[in-house]
PDB file of C-alpha atoms in Angstrom:
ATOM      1  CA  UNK A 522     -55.443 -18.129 -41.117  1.00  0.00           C
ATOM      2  CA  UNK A 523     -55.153 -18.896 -37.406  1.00  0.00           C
ATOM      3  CA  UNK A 524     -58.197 -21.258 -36.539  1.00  0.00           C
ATOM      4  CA  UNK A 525     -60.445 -19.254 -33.378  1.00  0.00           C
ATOM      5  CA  UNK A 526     -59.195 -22.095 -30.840  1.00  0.00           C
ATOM      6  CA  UNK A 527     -55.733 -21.245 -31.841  1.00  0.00           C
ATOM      7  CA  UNK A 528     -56.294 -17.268 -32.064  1.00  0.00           C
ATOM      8  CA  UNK A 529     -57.152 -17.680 -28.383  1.00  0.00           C
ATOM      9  CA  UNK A 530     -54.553 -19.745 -27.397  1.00  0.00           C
ATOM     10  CA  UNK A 531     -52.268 -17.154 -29.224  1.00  0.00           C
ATOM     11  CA  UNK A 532     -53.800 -14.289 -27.513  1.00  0.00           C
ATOM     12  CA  UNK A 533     -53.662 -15.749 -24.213  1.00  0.00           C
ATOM     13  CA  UNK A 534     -49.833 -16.319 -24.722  1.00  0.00           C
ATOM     14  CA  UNK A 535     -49.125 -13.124 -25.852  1.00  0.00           C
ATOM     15  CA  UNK A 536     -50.741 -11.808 -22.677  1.00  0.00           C
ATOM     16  CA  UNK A 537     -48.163 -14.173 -20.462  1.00  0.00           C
ATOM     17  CA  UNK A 538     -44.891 -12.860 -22.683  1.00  0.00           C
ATOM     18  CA  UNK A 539     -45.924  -9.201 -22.551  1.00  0.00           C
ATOM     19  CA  UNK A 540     -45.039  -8.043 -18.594  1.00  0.00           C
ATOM     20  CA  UNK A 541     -41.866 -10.788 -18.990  1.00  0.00           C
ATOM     21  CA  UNK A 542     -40.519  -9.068 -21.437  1.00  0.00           C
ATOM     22  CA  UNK A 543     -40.955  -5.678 -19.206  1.00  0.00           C
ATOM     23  CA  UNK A 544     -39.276  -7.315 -16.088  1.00  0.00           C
ATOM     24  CA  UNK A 545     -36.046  -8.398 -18.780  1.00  0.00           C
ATOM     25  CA  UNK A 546     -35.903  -4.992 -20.400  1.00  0.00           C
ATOM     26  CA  UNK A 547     -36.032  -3.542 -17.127  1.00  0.00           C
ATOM     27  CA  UNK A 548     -33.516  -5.880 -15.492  1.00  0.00           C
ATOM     28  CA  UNK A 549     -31.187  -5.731 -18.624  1.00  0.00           C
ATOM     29  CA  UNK A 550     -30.709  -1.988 -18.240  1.00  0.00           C
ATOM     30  CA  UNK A 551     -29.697  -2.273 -14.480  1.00  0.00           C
ATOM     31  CA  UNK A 552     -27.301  -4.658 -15.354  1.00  0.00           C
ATOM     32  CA  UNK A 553     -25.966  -2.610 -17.985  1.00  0.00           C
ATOM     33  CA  UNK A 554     -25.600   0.504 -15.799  1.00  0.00           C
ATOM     34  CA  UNK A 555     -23.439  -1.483 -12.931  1.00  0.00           C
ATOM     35  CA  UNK A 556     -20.995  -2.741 -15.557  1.00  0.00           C
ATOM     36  CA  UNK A 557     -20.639   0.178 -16.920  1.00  0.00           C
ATOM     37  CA  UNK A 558     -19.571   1.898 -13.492  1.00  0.00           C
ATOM     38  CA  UNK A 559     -17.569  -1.474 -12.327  1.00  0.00           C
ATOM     39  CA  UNK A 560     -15.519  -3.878 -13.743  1.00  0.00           C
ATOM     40  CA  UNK A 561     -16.962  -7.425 -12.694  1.00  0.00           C
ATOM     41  CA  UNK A 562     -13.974  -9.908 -11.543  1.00  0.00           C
ATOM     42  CA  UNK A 563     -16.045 -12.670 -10.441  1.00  0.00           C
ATOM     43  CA  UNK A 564     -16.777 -16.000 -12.326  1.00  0.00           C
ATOM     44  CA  UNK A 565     -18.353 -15.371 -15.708  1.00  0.00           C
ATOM     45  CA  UNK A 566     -22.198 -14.543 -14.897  1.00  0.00           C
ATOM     46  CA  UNK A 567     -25.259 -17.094 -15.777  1.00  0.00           C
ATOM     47  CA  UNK A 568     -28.442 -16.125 -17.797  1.00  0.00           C
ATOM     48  CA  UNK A 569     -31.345 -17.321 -15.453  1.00  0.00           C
ATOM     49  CA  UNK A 570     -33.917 -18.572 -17.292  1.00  0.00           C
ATOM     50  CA  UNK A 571     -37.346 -17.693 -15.857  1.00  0.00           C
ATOM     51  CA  UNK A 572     -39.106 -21.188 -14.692  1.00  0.00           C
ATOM     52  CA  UNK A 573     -42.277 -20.131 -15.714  1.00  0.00           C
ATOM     53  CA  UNK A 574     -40.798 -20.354 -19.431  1.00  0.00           C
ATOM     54  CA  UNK A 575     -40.590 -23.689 -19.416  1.00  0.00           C
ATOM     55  CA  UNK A 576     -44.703 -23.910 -18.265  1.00  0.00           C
ATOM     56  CA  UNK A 577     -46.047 -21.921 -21.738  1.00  0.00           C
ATOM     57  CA  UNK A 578     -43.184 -23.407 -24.018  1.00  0.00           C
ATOM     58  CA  UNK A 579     -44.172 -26.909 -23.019  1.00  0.00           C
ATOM     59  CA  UNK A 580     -47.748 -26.328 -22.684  1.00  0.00           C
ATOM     60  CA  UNK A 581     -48.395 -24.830 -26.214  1.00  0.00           C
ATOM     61  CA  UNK A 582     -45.524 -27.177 -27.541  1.00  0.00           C
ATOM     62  CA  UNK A 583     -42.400 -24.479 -28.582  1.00  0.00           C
ATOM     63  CA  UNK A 584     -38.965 -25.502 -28.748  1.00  0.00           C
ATOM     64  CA  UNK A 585     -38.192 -21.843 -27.584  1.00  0.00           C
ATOM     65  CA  UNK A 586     -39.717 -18.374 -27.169  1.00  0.00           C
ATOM     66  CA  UNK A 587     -41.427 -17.822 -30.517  1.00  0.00           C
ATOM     67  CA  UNK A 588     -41.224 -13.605 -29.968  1.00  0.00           C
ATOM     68  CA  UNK A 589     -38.290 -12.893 -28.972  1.00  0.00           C
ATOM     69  CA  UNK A 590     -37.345  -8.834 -30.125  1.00  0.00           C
ATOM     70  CA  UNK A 591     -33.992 -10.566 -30.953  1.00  0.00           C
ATOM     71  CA  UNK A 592     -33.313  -9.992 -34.685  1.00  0.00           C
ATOM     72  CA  UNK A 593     -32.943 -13.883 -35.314  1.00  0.00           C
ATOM     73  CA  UNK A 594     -32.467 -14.665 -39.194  1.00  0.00           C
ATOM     74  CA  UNK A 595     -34.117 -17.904 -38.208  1.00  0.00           C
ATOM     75  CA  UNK A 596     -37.396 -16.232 -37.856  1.00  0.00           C
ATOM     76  CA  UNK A 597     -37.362 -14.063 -40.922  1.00  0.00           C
ATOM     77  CA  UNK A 598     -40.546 -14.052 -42.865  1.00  0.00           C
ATOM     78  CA  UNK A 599     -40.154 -13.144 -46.079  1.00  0.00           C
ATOM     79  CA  UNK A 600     -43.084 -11.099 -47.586  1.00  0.00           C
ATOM     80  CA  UNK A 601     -43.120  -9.978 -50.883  1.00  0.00           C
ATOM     81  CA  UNK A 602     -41.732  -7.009 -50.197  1.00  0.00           C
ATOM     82  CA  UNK A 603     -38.707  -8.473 -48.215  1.00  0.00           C
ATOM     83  CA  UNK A 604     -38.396 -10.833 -50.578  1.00  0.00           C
ATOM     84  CA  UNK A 605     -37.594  -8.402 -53.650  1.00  0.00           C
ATOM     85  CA  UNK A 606     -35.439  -6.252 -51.232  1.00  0.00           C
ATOM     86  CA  UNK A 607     -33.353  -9.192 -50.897  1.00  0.00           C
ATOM     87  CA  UNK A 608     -33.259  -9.995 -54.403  1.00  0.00           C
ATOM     88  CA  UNK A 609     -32.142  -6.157 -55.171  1.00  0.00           C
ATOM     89  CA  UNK A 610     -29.431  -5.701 -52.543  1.00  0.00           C
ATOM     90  CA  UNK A 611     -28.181  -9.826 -53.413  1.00  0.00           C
ATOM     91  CA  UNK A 612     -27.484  -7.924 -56.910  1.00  0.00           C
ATOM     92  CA  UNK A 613     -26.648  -4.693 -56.005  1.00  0.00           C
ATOM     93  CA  UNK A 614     -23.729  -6.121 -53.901  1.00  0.00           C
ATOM     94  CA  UNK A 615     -22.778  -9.066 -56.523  1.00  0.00           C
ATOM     95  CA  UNK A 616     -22.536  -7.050 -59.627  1.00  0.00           C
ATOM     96  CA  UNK A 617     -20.572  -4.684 -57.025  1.00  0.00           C
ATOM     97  CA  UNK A 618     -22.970  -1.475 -57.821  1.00  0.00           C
ATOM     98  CA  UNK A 619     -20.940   0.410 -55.179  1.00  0.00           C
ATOM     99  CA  UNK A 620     -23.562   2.761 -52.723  1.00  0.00           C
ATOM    100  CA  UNK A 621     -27.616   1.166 -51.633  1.00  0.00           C
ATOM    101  CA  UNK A 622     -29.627   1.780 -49.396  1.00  0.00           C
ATOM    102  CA  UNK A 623     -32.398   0.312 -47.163  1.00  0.00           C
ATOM    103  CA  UNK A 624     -35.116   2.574 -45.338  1.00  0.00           C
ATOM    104  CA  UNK A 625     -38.053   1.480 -42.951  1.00  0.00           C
ATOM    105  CA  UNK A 626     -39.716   2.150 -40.068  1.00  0.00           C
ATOM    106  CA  UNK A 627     -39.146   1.052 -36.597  1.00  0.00           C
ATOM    107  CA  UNK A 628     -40.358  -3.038 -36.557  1.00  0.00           C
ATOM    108  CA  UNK A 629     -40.655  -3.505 -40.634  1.00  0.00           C
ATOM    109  CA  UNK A 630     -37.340  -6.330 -40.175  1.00  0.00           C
ATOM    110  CA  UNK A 631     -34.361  -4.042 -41.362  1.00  0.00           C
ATOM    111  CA  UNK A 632     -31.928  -5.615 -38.717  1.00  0.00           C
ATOM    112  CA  UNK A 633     -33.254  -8.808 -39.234  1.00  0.00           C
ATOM    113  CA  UNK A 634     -33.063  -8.712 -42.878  1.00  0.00           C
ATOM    114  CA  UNK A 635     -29.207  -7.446 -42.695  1.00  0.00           C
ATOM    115  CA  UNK A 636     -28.295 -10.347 -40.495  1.00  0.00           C
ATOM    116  CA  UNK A 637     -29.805 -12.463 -42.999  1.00  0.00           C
ATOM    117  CA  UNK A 638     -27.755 -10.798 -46.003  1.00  0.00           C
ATOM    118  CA  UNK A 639     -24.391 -11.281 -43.797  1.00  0.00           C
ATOM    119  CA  UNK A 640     -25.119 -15.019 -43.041  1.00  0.00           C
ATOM    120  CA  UNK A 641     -26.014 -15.729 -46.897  1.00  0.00           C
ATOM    121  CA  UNK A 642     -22.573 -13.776 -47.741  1.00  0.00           C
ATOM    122  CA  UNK A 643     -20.654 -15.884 -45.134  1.00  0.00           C
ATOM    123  CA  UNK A 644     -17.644 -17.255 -46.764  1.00  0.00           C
ATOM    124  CA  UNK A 645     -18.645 -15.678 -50.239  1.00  0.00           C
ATOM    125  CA  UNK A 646     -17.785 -11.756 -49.253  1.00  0.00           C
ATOM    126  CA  UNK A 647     -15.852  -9.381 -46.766  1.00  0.00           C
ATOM    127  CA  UNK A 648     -18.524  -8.129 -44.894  1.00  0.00           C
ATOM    128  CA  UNK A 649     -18.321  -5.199 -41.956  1.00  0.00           C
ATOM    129  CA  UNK A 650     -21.482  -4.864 -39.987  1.00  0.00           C
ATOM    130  CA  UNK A 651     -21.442  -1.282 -37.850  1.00  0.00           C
ATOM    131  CA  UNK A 652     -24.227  -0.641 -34.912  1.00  0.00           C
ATOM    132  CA  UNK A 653     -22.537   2.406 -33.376  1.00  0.00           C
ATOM    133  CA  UNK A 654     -23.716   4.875 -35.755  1.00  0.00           C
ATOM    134  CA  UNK A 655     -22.441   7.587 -33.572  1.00  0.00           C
ATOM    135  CA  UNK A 656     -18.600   7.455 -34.688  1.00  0.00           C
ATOM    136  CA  UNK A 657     -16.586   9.911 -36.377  1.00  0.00           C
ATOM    137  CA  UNK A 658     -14.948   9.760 -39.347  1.00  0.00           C
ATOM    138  CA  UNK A 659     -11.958   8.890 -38.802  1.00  0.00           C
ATOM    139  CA  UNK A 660     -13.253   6.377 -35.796  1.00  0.00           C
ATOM    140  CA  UNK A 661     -15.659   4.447 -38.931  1.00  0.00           C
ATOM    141  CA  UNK A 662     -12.524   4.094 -40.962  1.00  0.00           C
ATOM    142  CA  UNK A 663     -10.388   2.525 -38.133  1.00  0.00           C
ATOM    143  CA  UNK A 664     -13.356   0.451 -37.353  1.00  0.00           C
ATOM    144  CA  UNK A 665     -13.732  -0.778 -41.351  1.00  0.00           C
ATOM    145  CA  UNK A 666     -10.065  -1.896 -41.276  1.00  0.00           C
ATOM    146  CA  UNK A 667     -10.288  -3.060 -37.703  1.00  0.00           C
ATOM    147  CA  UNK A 668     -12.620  -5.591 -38.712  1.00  0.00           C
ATOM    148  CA  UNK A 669     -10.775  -6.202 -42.702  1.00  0.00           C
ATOM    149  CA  UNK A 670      -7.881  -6.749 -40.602  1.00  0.00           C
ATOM    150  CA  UNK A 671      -5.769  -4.544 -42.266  1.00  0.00           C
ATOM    151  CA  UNK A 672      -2.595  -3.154 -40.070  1.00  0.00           C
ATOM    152  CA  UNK A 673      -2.056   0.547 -39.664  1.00  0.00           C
ATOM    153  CA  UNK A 674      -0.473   2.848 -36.708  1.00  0.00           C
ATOM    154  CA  UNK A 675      -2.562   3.625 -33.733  1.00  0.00           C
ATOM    155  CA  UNK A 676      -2.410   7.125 -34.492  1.00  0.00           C
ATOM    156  CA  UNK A 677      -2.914   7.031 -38.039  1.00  0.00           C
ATOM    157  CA  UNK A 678      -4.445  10.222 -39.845  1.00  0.00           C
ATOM    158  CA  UNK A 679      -7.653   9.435 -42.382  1.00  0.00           C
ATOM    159  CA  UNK A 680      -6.018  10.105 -45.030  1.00  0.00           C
ATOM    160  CA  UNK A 681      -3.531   7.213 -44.500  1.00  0.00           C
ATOM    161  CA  UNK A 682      -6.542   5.299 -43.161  1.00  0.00           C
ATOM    162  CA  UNK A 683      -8.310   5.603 -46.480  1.00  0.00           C
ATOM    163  CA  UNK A 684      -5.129   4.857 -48.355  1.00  0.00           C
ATOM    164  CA  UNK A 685      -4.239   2.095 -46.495  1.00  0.00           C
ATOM    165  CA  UNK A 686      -8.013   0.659 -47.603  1.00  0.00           C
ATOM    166  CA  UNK A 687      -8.235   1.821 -51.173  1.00  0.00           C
ATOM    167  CA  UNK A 688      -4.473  -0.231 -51.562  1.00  0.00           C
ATOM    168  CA  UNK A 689      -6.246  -3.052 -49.687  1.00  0.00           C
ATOM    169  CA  UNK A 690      -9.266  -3.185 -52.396  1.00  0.00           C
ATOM    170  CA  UNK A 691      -7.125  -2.764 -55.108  1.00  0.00           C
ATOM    171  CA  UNK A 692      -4.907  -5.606 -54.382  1.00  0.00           C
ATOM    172  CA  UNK A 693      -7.953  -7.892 -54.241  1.00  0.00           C
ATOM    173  CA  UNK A 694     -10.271  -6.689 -57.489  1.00  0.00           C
ATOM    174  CA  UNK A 695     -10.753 -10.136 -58.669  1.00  0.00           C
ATOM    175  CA  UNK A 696     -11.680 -11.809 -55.365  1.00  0.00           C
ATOM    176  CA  UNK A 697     -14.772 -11.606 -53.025  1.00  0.00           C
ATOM    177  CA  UNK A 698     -16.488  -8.429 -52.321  1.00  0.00           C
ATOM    178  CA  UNK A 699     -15.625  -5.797 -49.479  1.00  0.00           C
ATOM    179  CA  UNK A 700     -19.218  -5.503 -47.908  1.00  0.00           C
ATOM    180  CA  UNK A 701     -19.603  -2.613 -45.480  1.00  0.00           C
ATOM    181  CA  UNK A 702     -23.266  -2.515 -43.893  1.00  0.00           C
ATOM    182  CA  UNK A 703     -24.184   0.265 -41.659  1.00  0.00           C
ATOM    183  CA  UNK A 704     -27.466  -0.120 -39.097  1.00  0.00           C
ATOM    184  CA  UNK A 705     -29.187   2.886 -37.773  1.00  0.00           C
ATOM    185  CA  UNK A 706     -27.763   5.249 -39.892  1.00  0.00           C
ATOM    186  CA  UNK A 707     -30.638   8.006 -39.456  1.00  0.00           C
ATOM    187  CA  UNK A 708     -28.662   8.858 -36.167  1.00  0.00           C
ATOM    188  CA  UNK A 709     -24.778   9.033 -37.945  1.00  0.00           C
ATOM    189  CA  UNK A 710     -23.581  12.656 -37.820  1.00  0.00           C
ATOM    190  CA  UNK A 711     -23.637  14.974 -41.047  1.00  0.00           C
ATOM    191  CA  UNK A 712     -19.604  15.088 -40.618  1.00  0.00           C
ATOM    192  CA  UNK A 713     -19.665  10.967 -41.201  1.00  0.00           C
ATOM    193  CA  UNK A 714     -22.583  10.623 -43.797  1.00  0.00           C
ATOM    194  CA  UNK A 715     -20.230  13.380 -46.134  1.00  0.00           C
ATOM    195  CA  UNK A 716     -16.813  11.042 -45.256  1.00  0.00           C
ATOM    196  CA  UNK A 717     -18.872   8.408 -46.759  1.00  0.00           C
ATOM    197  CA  UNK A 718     -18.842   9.682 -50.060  1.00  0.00           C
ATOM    198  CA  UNK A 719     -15.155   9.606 -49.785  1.00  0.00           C
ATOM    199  CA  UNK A 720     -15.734   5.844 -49.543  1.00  0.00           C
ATOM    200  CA  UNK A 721     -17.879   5.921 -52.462  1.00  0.00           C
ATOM    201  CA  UNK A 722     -15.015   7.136 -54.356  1.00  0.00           C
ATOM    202  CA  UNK A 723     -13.149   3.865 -53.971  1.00  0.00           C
ATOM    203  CA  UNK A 724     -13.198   2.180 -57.808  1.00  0.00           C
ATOM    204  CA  UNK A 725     -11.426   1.386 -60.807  1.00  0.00           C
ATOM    205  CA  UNK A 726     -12.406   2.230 -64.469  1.00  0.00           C
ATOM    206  CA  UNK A 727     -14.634  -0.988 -64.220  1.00  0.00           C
ATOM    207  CA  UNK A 728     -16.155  -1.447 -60.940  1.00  0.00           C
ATOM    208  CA  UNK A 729     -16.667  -0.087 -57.029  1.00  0.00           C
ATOM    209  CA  UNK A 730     -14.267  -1.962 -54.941  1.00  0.00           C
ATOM    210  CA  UNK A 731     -16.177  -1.053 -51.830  1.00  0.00           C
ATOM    211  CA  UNK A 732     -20.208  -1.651 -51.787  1.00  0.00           C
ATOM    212  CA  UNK A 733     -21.767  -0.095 -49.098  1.00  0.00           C
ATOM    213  CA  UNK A 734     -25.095  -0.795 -47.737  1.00  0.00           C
ATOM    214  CA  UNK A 735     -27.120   2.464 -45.093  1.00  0.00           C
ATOM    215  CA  UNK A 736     -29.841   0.982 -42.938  1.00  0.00           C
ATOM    216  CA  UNK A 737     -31.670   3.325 -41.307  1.00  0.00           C
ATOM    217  CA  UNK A 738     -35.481   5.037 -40.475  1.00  0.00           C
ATOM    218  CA  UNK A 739     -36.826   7.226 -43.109  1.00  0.00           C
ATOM    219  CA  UNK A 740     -35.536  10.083 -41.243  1.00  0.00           C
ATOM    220  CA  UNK A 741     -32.161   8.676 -43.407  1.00  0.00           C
ATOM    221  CA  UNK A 742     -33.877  10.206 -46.315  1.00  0.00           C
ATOM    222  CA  UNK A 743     -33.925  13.556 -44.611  1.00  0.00           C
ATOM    223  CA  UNK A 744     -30.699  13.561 -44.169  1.00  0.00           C
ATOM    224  CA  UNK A 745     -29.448  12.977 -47.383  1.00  0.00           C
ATOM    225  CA  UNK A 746     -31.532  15.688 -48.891  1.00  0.00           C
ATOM    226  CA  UNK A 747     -29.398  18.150 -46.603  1.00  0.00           C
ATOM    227  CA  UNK A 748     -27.534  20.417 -49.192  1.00  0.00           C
ATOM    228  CA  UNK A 749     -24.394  19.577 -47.819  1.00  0.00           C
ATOM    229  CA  UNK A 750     -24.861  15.591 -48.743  1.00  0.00           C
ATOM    230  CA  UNK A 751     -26.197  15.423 -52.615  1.00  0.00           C
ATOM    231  CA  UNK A 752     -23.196  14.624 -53.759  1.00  0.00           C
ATOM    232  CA  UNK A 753     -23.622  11.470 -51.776  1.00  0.00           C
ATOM    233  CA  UNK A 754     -27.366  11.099 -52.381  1.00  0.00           C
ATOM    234  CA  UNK A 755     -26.613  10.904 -56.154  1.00  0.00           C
ATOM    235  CA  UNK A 756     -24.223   8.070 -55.529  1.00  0.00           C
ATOM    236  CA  UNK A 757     -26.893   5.572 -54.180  1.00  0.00           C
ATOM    237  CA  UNK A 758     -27.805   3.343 -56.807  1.00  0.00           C
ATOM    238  CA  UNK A 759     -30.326   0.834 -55.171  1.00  0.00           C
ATOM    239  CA  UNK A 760     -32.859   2.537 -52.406  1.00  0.00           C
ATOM    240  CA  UNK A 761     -35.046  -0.396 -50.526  1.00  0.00           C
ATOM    241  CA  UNK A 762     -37.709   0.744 -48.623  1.00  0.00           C
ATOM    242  CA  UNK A 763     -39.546  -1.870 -46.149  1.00  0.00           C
ATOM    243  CA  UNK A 764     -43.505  -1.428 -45.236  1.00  0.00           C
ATOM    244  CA  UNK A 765     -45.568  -3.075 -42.817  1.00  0.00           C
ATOM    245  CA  UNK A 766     -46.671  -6.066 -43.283  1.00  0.00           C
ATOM    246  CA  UNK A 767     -50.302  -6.611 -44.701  1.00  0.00           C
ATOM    247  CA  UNK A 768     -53.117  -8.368 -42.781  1.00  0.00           C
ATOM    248  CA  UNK A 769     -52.529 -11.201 -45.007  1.00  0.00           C
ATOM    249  CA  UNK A 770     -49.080 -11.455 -44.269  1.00  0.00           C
ATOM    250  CA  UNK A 771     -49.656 -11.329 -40.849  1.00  0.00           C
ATOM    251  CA  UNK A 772     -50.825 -14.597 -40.344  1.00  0.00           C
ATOM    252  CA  UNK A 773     -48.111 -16.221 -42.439  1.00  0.00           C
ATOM    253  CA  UNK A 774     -45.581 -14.131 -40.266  1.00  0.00           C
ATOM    254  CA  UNK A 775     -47.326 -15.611 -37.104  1.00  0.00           C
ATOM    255  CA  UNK A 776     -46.842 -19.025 -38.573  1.00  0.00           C
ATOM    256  CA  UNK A 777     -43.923 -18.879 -39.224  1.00  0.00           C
ATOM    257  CA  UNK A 778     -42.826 -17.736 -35.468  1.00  0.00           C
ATOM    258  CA  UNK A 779     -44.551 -20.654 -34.205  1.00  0.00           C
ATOM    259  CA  UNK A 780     -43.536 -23.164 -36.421  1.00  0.00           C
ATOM    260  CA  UNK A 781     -40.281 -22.508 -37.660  1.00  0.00           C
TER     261      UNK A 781
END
């Protein structure tokens, strides 16, 4: 536990970060508006660090900003519950269990955590990470073998999308796995969730050549308990679920910012 001294000097830098991170929030979405209406030519543009960043990081000692909203896999603190999720989803995906999923609420670490599974499965599995949750069918299969770098026509149709994949997998049983992760996928349209299971379908007599891993809120759940989905709710073999952290934990987790 924080000593009092340090709770205050905590407190009192909390206070500091909290308008900052307005003001970059703020500025970030201006930004993000202009270049979306114009193409910038000009010389590649420069993050400006705020000066008064470097007065708290070298007053209270930090190497950098210790709370960031950045899902950094440097910071992960690993409660006991993240710590068993882990565990499940390093087996799930290593004994190639095919379909898991990982549910939470907004702030429990689920991006954080699946940032953490793709650096540990660097060099030791495929891996496909998709944040636009908002594709099609047909747009989540080009973007799988986009990234799998697997050649097809520009125009291709699913099905030779999915063929194209399943002959990729099959050609490659006995190597690495194929991991496909999928981040906010409370918000993916009925249409893709039930092209999914066509994913799921991907095996031989012995094992899933594809595993497949759904992030999302626990509105996720909802979802998949639409009638129109149970055929892919029965195919998920590991379900995660992420809670707050305790009081306890808290402290650890504010440690471990500070000190990592």
């Amino acid at each position: 536990m924080l000593s009092s001294y340090s709770h205050r000097k905590f407190r009192a830098m909390a206070a500091c970060l909290r308008p900052r991170f307005q003001r970059v929030r703020s500025a970030t979405m201006a930004v993000g508006e202009k270049l979306m209406t114009w193409t910038w030519l000009g010389p590649p543009l420069k993050v400006v660090e705020d000066p008064s960043d470097h007065i708290y990081k070298d007053f209270y000692g930090l190497s950098g900003i210790p709370f960031s909203i950045t899902p950094d896999p440097e910071f992960l603190f690993l409660a006991d519950t993240h710590q068993c999720v882990i565990e499940k989803l390093h087996y799930g995906i290593r004994s190639r269990m095919g379909f898991m999923l990982l549910t939470g609420e907004v702030g429990t670490g689920k991006t954080t955590l699946c940032r953490t599974l793709l650096d540990h499965f660097q060099g030791r599995a495929r891996t496909v990470y998709v944040i636009n949750p908002s594709l099609s069918g047909q747009e989540l299969l080009a973007c799988i073998l986009e990234d799998l770098e697997i050649p097809c026509p520009v125009q291709a149709s699913k099905k030779e999308l999915l063929d194209r994949l399943n002959r990729f997998l099959l050609a490659r049983t006995s190597a690495e796995p194929v991991v496909i992760i999928i981040d906010d996928a409370q918000s993916m349209p009925p249409a893709t969730l039930e092209d999914l299971r066509l994913l799921s379908n991907l095996e031989t007599d012995k094992t899933k050549l594809l595993q497949m891993l759904l992030v999302g809120q626990p509105e996720l759940l909802v979802q998949l308990d639409r009638p129109e989905l149970r055929q892919l709710k029965q195919r998920v073999v590991i379900h995660c679920c992420l809670d707050y952290l305790t009081r306890a934990e808290v402290a650890g987790y504010i440690e471990r910012r500070l000190f990592v």
